[in-house]
JSON list of C-alpha atoms in Angstrom, two decimals:
[
{"chain": "T", "resi": 1, "resn": "MET", "atom": "CA", "xyz": [132.76, -10.18, -21.11]},
{"chain": "T", "resi": 2, "resn": "SER", "atom": "CA", "xyz": [129.03, -10.27, -21.34]},
{"chain": "T", "resi": 3, "resn": "SER", "atom": "CA", "xyz": [126.78, -8.88, -18.68]},
{"chain": "T", "resi": 4, "resn": "GLU", "atom": "CA", "xyz": [124.12, -11.48, -19.45]},
{"chain": "T", "resi": 5, "resn": "SER", "atom": "CA", "xyz": [123.53, -13.86, -16.62]},
{"chain": "T", "resi": 6, "resn": "LEU", "atom": "CA", "xyz": [123.22, -17.49, -17.49]},
{"chain": "T", "resi": 7, "resn": "LYS", "atom": "CA", "xyz": [119.75, -18.74, -16.71]},
{"chain": "T", "resi": 8, "resn": "PRO", "atom": "CA", "xyz": [118.88, -22.42, -16.85]},
{"chain": "T", "resi": 9, "resn": "ALA", "atom": "CA", "xyz": [116.23, -23.41, -19.34]},
{"chain": "T", "resi": 10, "resn": "PRO", "atom": "CA", "xyz": [112.82, -23.89, -17.74]},
{"chain": "T", "resi": 11, "resn": "ALA", "atom": "CA", "xyz": [112.35, -27.46, -16.60]},
{"chain": "T", "resi": 12, "resn": "LEU", "atom": "CA", "xyz": [109.53, -29.55, -17.98]},
{"chain": "T", "resi": 13, "resn": "CYS", "atom": "CA", "xyz": [106.89, -29.98, -15.39]},
{"chain": "T", "resi": 14, "resn": "ARG", "atom": "CA", "xyz": [105.81, -33.51, -14.66]},
{"chain": "T", "resi": 15, "resn": "ARG", "atom": "CA", "xyz": [102.27, -32.94, -15.95]},
{"chain": "T", "resi": 16, "resn": "THR", "atom": "CA", "xyz": [103.50, -31.59, -19.28]},
{"chain": "T", "resi": 17, "resn": "LEU", "atom": "CA", "xyz": [105.80, -34.57, -19.72]},
{"chain": "T", "resi": 18, "resn": "LEU", "atom": "CA", "xyz": [103.10, -37.09, -18.78]},
{"chain": "T", "resi": 19, "resn": "ALA", "atom": "CA", "xyz": [100.57, -35.37, -21.05]},
{"chain": "T", "resi": 20, "resn": "ALA", "atom": "CA", "xyz": [102.99, -35.49, -23.97]},
{"chain": "T", "resi": 21, "resn": "LEU", "atom": "CA", "xyz": [103.78, -39.15, -23.38]},
{"chain": "T", "resi": 22, "resn": "GLY", "atom": "CA", "xyz": [100.10, -40.00, -22.93]},
{"chain": "T", "resi": 23, "resn": "GLY", "atom": "CA", "xyz": [99.25, -38.16, -26.15]},
{"chain": "T", "resi": 24, "resn": "ALA", "atom": "CA", "xyz": [101.90, -40.13, -28.01]},
{"chain": "T", "resi": 25, "resn": "GLY", "atom": "CA", "xyz": [100.48, -43.38, -26.63]},
{"chain": "T", "resi": 26, "resn": "ILE", "atom": "CA", "xyz": [96.96, -42.44, -27.66]},
{"chain": "T", "resi": 27, "resn": "ALA", "atom": "CA", "xyz": [98.16, -41.49, -31.13]},
{"chain": "T", "resi": 28, "resn": "ALA", "atom": "CA", "xyz": [99.95, -44.82, -31.47]},
{"chain": "T", "resi": 29, "resn": "THR", "atom": "CA", "xyz": [96.87, -46.70, -30.29]},
{"chain": "T", "resi": 30, "resn": "LEU", "atom": "CA", "xyz": [94.56, -44.83, -32.63]},
{"chain": "T", "resi": 31, "resn": "THR", "atom": "CA", "xyz": [96.95, -45.37, -35.51]},
{"chain": "T", "resi": 32, "resn": "ALA", "atom": "CA", "xyz": [97.00, -49.09, -34.77]},
{"chain": "T", "resi": 33, "resn": "CYS", "atom": "CA", "xyz": [93.23, -49.13, -34.62]},
{"chain": "T", "resi": 34, "resn": "GLY", "atom": "CA", "xyz": [92.72, -46.62, -37.44]},
{"chain": "T", "resi": 35, "resn": "GLY", "atom": "CA", "xyz": [89.83, -46.87, -39.80]},
{"chain": "T", "resi": 36, "resn": "SER", "atom": "CA", "xyz": [87.22, -47.83, -37.24]},
{"chain": "T", "resi": 37, "resn": "ASP", "atom": "CA", "xyz": [84.03, -45.88, -37.32]},
{"chain": "T", "resi": 38, "resn": "ASP", "atom": "CA", "xyz": [82.10, -45.09, -34.18]},
{"chain": "T", "resi": 39, "resn": "SER", "atom": "CA", "xyz": [78.57, -45.71, -35.35]},
{"chain": "T", "resi": 40, "resn": "SER", "atom": "CA", "xyz": [75.79, -46.23, -32.88]},
{"chain": "T", "resi": 41, "resn": "SER", "atom": "CA", "xyz": [73.57, -48.08, -35.32]},
{"chain": "T", "resi": 42, "resn": "GLY", "atom": "CA", "xyz": [74.34, -51.36, -33.61]},
{"chain": "T", "resi": 43, "resn": "SER", "atom": "CA", "xyz": [76.18, -52.75, -36.61]},
{"chain": "T", "resi": 44, "resn": "SER", "atom": "CA", "xyz": [79.21, -54.85, -35.93]},
{"chain": "T", "resi": 45, "resn": "ASP", "atom": "CA", "xyz": [82.71, -53.51, -36.39]},
{"chain": "T", "resi": 46, "resn": "ALA", "atom": "CA", "xyz": [83.52, -56.95, -37.71]},
{"chain": "T", "resi": 47, "resn": "SER", "atom": "CA", "xyz": [82.84, -57.02, -41.43]},
{"chain": "T", "resi": 48, "resn": "ALA", "atom": "CA", "xyz": [81.45, -60.27, -42.69]},
{"chain": "T", "resi": 49, "resn": "SER", "atom": "CA", "xyz": [82.97, -60.45, -46.11]},
{"chain": "T", "resi": 50, "resn": "SER", "atom": "CA", "xyz": [84.40, -62.91, -48.53]},
{"chain": "T", "resi": 51, "resn": "GLY", "atom": "CA", "xyz": [87.58, -60.83, -48.90]},
{"chain": "T", "resi": 52, "resn": "SER", "atom": "CA", "xyz": [90.76, -61.61, -47.04]},
{"chain": "T", "resi": 53, "resn": "GLY", "atom": "CA", "xyz": [90.77, -58.31, -45.13]},
{"chain": "T", "resi": 54, "resn": "GLY", "atom": "CA", "xyz": [94.54, -58.07, -45.56]},
{"chain": "T", "resi": 55, "resn": "GLY", "atom": "CA", "xyz": [95.20, -58.02, -41.80]},
{"chain": "T", "resi": 56, "resn": "ALA", "atom": "CA", "xyz": [96.96, -60.35, -39.42]},
{"chain": "T", "resi": 57, "resn": "ALA", "atom": "CA", "xyz": [95.08, -63.56, -38.65]},
{"chain": "T", "resi": 58, "resn": "LEU", "atom": "CA", "xyz": [93.94, -63.50, -35.03]},
{"chain": "T", "resi": 59, "resn": "ALA", "atom": "CA", "xyz": [91.81, -66.56, -34.46]},
{"chain": "T", "resi": 60, "resn": "LYS", "atom": "CA", "xyz": [89.15, -68.92, -35.65]},
{"chain": "T", "resi": 61, "resn": "THR", "atom": "CA", "xyz": [85.58, -67.95, -34.83]},
{"chain": "T", "resi": 62, "resn": "THR", "atom": "CA", "xyz": [85.35, -71.08, -32.66]},
{"chain": "T", "resi": 63, "resn": "ASP", "atom": "CA", "xyz": [88.17, -69.69, -30.45]},
{"chain": "T", "resi": 64, "resn": "ILE", "atom": "CA", "xyz": [85.95, -66.83, -29.25]},
{"chain": "T", "resi": 65, "resn": "PRO", "atom": "CA", "xyz": [83.40, -67.98, -26.65]},
{"chain": "T", "resi": 66, "resn": "GLU", "atom": "CA", "xyz": [79.81, -66.80, -27.05]},
{"chain": "T", "resi": 67, "resn": "GLY", "atom": "CA", "xyz": [79.03, -64.22, -24.36]},
{"chain": "T", "resi": 68, "resn": "GLY", "atom": "CA", "xyz": [82.74, -63.78, -23.70]},
{"chain": "T", "resi": 69, "resn": "GLY", "atom": "CA", "xyz": [85.86, -63.07, -25.66]},
{"chain": "T", "resi": 70, "resn": "LYS", "atom": "CA", "xyz": [89.58, -63.43, -26.00]},
{"chain": "T", "resi": 71, "resn": "ILE", "atom": "CA", "xyz": [92.38, -60.93, -25.41]},
{"chain": "T", "resi": 72, "resn": "PHE", "atom": "CA", "xyz": [95.18, -60.67, -27.97]},
{"chain": "T", "resi": 73, "resn": "ALA", "atom": "CA", "xyz": [97.71, -58.70, -25.94]},
{"chain": "T", "resi": 74, "resn": "ASP", "atom": "CA", "xyz": [100.43, -58.69, -28.61]},
{"chain": "T", "resi": 75, "resn": "GLN", "atom": "CA", "xyz": [98.03, -57.10, -31.11]},
{"chain": "T", "resi": 76, "resn": "GLY", "atom": "CA", "xyz": [96.42, -54.83, -28.50]},
{"chain": "T", "resi": 77, "resn": "VAL", "atom": "CA", "xyz": [92.85, -56.02, -29.16]},
{"chain": "T", "resi": 78, "resn": "VAL", "atom": "CA", "xyz": [90.13, -57.97, -27.45]},
{"chain": "T", "resi": 79, "resn": "VAL", "atom": "CA", "xyz": [87.64, -59.84, -29.64]},
{"chain": "T", "resi": 80, "resn": "THR", "atom": "CA", "xyz": [84.20, -60.64, -28.25]},
{"chain": "T", "resi": 81, "resn": "GLN", "atom": "CA", "xyz": [81.19, -62.64, -29.40]},
{"chain": "T", "resi": 82, "resn": "PRO", "atom": "CA", "xyz": [78.21, -61.02, -27.65]},
{"chain": "T", "resi": 83, "resn": "THR", "atom": "CA", "xyz": [75.71, -63.27, -29.46]},
{"chain": "T", "resi": 84, "resn": "ALA", "atom": "CA", "xyz": [76.22, -66.28, -31.71]},
{"chain": "T", "resi": 85, "resn": "GLY", "atom": "CA", "xyz": [77.97, -65.25, -34.93]},
{"chain": "T", "resi": 86, "resn": "GLU", "atom": "CA", "xyz": [78.39, -61.56, -33.94]},
{"chain": "T", "resi": 87, "resn": "PHE", "atom": "CA", "xyz": [82.00, -60.50, -33.38]},
{"chain": "T", "resi": 88, "resn": "LYS", "atom": "CA", "xyz": [83.28, -57.19, -32.01]},
{"chain": "T", "resi": 89, "resn": "ALA", "atom": "CA", "xyz": [86.78, -55.91, -31.29]},
{"chain": "T", "resi": 90, "resn": "TYR", "atom": "CA", "xyz": [88.18, -53.18, -29.05]},
{"chain": "T", "resi": 91, "resn": "SER", "atom": "CA", "xyz": [91.53, -51.78, -28.00]},
{"chain": "T", "resi": 92, "resn": "THR", "atom": "CA", "xyz": [92.92, -53.38, -24.83]},
{"chain": "T", "resi": 93, "resn": "VAL", "atom": "CA", "xyz": [93.84, -49.92, -23.49]},
{"chain": "T", "resi": 94, "resn": "CYS", "atom": "CA", "xyz": [91.52, -48.78, -20.70]},
{"chain": "T", "resi": 95, "resn": "PRO", "atom": "CA", "xyz": [90.53, -45.14, -21.26]},
{"chain": "T", "resi": 96, "resn": "HIS", "atom": "CA", "xyz": [90.76, -44.37, -17.53]},
{"chain": "T", "resi": 97, "resn": "GLN", "atom": "CA", "xyz": [94.53, -44.53, -17.00]},
{"chain": "T", "resi": 98, "resn": "LYS", "atom": "CA", "xyz": [95.73, -46.38, -20.09]},
{"chain": "T", "resi": 99, "resn": "GLN", "atom": "CA", "xyz": [96.24, -49.71, -18.33]},
{"chain": "T", "resi": 100, "resn": "GLN", "atom": "CA", "xyz": [95.84, -52.97, -20.24]},
{"chain": "T", "resi": 101, "resn": "ILE", "atom": "CA", "xyz": [92.60, -54.86, -19.74]},
{"chain": "T", "resi": 102, "resn": "ASN", "atom": "CA", "xyz": [93.12, -58.46, -18.72]},
{"chain": "T", "resi": 103, "resn": "SER", "atom": "CA", "xyz": [89.77, -60.16, -18.45]},
{"chain": "T", "resi": 104, "resn": "VAL", "atom": "CA", "xyz": [86.70, -60.79, -20.56]},
{"chain": "T", "resi": 105, "resn": "ALA", "atom": "CA", "xyz": [83.88, -63.05, -19.38]},
{"chain": "T", "resi": 106, "resn": "ASP", "atom": "CA", "xyz": [80.11, -63.12, -19.08]},
{"chain": "T", "resi": 107, "resn": "GLY", "atom": "CA", "xyz": [79.66, -60.12, -21.37]},
{"chain": "T", "resi": 108, "resn": "THR", "atom": "CA", "xyz": [82.07, -57.92, -19.39]},
{"chain": "T", "resi": 109, "resn": "ILE", "atom": "CA", "xyz": [85.58, -56.69, -20.19]},
{"chain": "T", "resi": 110, "resn": "THR", "atom": "CA", "xyz": [87.51, -55.74, -17.03]},
{"chain": "T", "resi": 111, "resn": "CYS", "atom": "CA", "xyz": [90.53, -53.54, -16.35]},
{"chain": "T", "resi": 112, "resn": "PRO", "atom": "CA", "xyz": [92.61, -54.73, -13.38]},
{"chain": "T", "resi": 113, "resn": "ALA", "atom": "CA", "xyz": [93.99, -51.31, -12.41]},
{"chain": "T", "resi": 114, "resn": "HIS", "atom": "CA", "xyz": [90.91, -49.73, -10.86]},
{"chain": "T", "resi": 115, "resn": "GLY", "atom": "CA", "xyz": [88.11, -52.17, -11.71]},
{"chain": "T", "resi": 116, "resn": "SER", "atom": "CA", "xyz": [86.53, -50.40, -14.68]},
{"chain": "T", "resi": 117, "resn": "GLN", "atom": "CA", "xyz": [84.15, -52.69, -16.55]},
{"chain": "T", "resi": 118, "resn": "PHE", "atom": "CA", "xyz": [82.97, -52.45, -20.15]},
{"chain": "T", "resi": 119, "resn": "ASN", "atom": "CA", "xyz": [80.11, -54.03, -22.09]},
{"chain": "T", "resi": 120, "resn": "ALA", "atom": "CA", "xyz": [81.48, -56.69, -24.45]},
{"chain": "T", "resi": 121, "resn": "ALA", "atom": "CA", "xyz": [78.67, -56.00, -26.95]},
{"chain": "T", "resi": 122, "resn": "ASP", "atom": "CA", "xyz": [79.44, -52.32, -27.56]},
{"chain": "T", "resi": 123, "resn": "GLY", "atom": "CA", "xyz": [82.50, -51.33, -25.47]},
{"chain": "T", "resi": 124, "resn": "SER", "atom": "CA", "xyz": [80.50, -48.90, -23.30]},
{"chain": "T", "resi": 125, "resn": "VAL", "atom": "CA", "xyz": [81.25, -48.33, -19.61]},
{"chain": "T", "resi": 126, "resn": "LYS", "atom": "CA", "xyz": [79.36, -50.64, -17.25]},
{"chain": "T", "resi": 127, "resn": "LYS", "atom": "CA", "xyz": [81.24, -49.57, -14.11]},
{"chain": "T", "resi": 128, "resn": "GLY", "atom": "CA", "xyz": [83.75, -46.75, -13.52]},
{"chain": "T", "resi": 129, "resn": "PRO", "atom": "CA", "xyz": [86.02, -45.07, -12.73]},
{"chain": "T", "resi": 130, "resn": "ALA", "atom": "CA", "xyz": [86.39, -44.97, -16.54]},
{"chain": "T", "resi": 131, "resn": "THR", "atom": "CA", "xyz": [84.03, -42.39, -18.02]},
{"chain": "T", "resi": 132, "resn": "SER", "atom": "CA", "xyz": [84.35, -43.36, -21.68]},
{"chain": "T", "resi": 133, "resn": "GLY", "atom": "CA", "xyz": [84.12, -46.68, -23.47]},
{"chain": "T", "resi": 134, "resn": "LEU", "atom": "CA", "xyz": [86.77, -48.77, -25.18]},
{"chain": "T", "resi": 135, "resn": "THR", "atom": "CA", "xyz": [87.97, -47.75, -28.63]},
{"chain": "T", "resi": 136, "resn": "ALA", "atom": "CA", "xyz": [86.57, -49.99, -31.37]},
{"chain": "T", "resi": 137, "resn": "ALA", "atom": "CA", "xyz": [89.09, -51.94, -33.46]},
{"chain": "T", "resi": 138, "resn": "LYS", "atom": "CA", "xyz": [88.56, -53.14, -37.02]},
{"chain": "T", "resi": 139, "resn": "ILE", "atom": "CA", "xyz": [88.37, -56.87, -37.61]},
{"chain": "T", "resi": 140, "resn": "THR", "atom": "CA", "xyz": [87.17, -58.90, -40.57]},
{"chain": "T", "resi": 141, "resn": "VAL", "atom": "CA", "xyz": [85.33, -62.19, -40.29]},
{"chain": "T", "resi": 142, "resn": "SER", "atom": "CA", "xyz": [85.60, -64.41, -43.34]},
{"chain": "T", "resi": 143, "resn": "GLY", "atom": "CA", "xyz": [84.27, -67.93, -43.04]},
{"chain": "T", "resi": 144, "resn": "ASP", "atom": "CA", "xyz": [85.67, -69.21, -39.75]},
{"chain": "T", "resi": 145, "resn": "SER", "atom": "CA", "xyz": [88.65, -66.84, -39.70]},
{"chain": "T", "resi": 146, "resn": "ILE", "atom": "CA", "xyz": [89.00, -63.53, -37.83]},
{"chain": "T", "resi": 147, "resn": "THR", "atom": "CA", "xyz": [91.65, -61.11, -39.05]},
{"chain": "T", "resi": 148, "resn": "LEU", "atom": "CA", "xyz": [92.80, -57.74, -37.79]},
{"chain": "T", "resi": 149, "resn": "GLY", "atom": "CA", "xyz": [92.12, -54.87, -40.12]}
]
């Protein structure tokens, strides 16, 4: 017989579990949006090129309203056209509490959870509670086609 007492393993605290799950979600999102660079030079994340881009076709350029945008929930991106012929893309995950954004109009991307608003031209915060902007996503514009990647 052993004199050791059986002690239960320490339980995971709720915060540790949520942090681990949140970290996994962020990693998955960043992996899906990998390759984007966060430059502040004002250049578009959308590359105007004659190449195919190799990504999944999202839309025609005519599908994205000027001054607005379109959400592609299945792909986890929102594509905007801040000015004529300029296309940008961002993750649909709000940085505040990782909810999915659901609206883009009049130059503003909105999260329904707590009302955070983001600038469609650069993804920056227009109105909190979010304190950081949307993550840029890589798109390629070739002719009248927009592809992911």
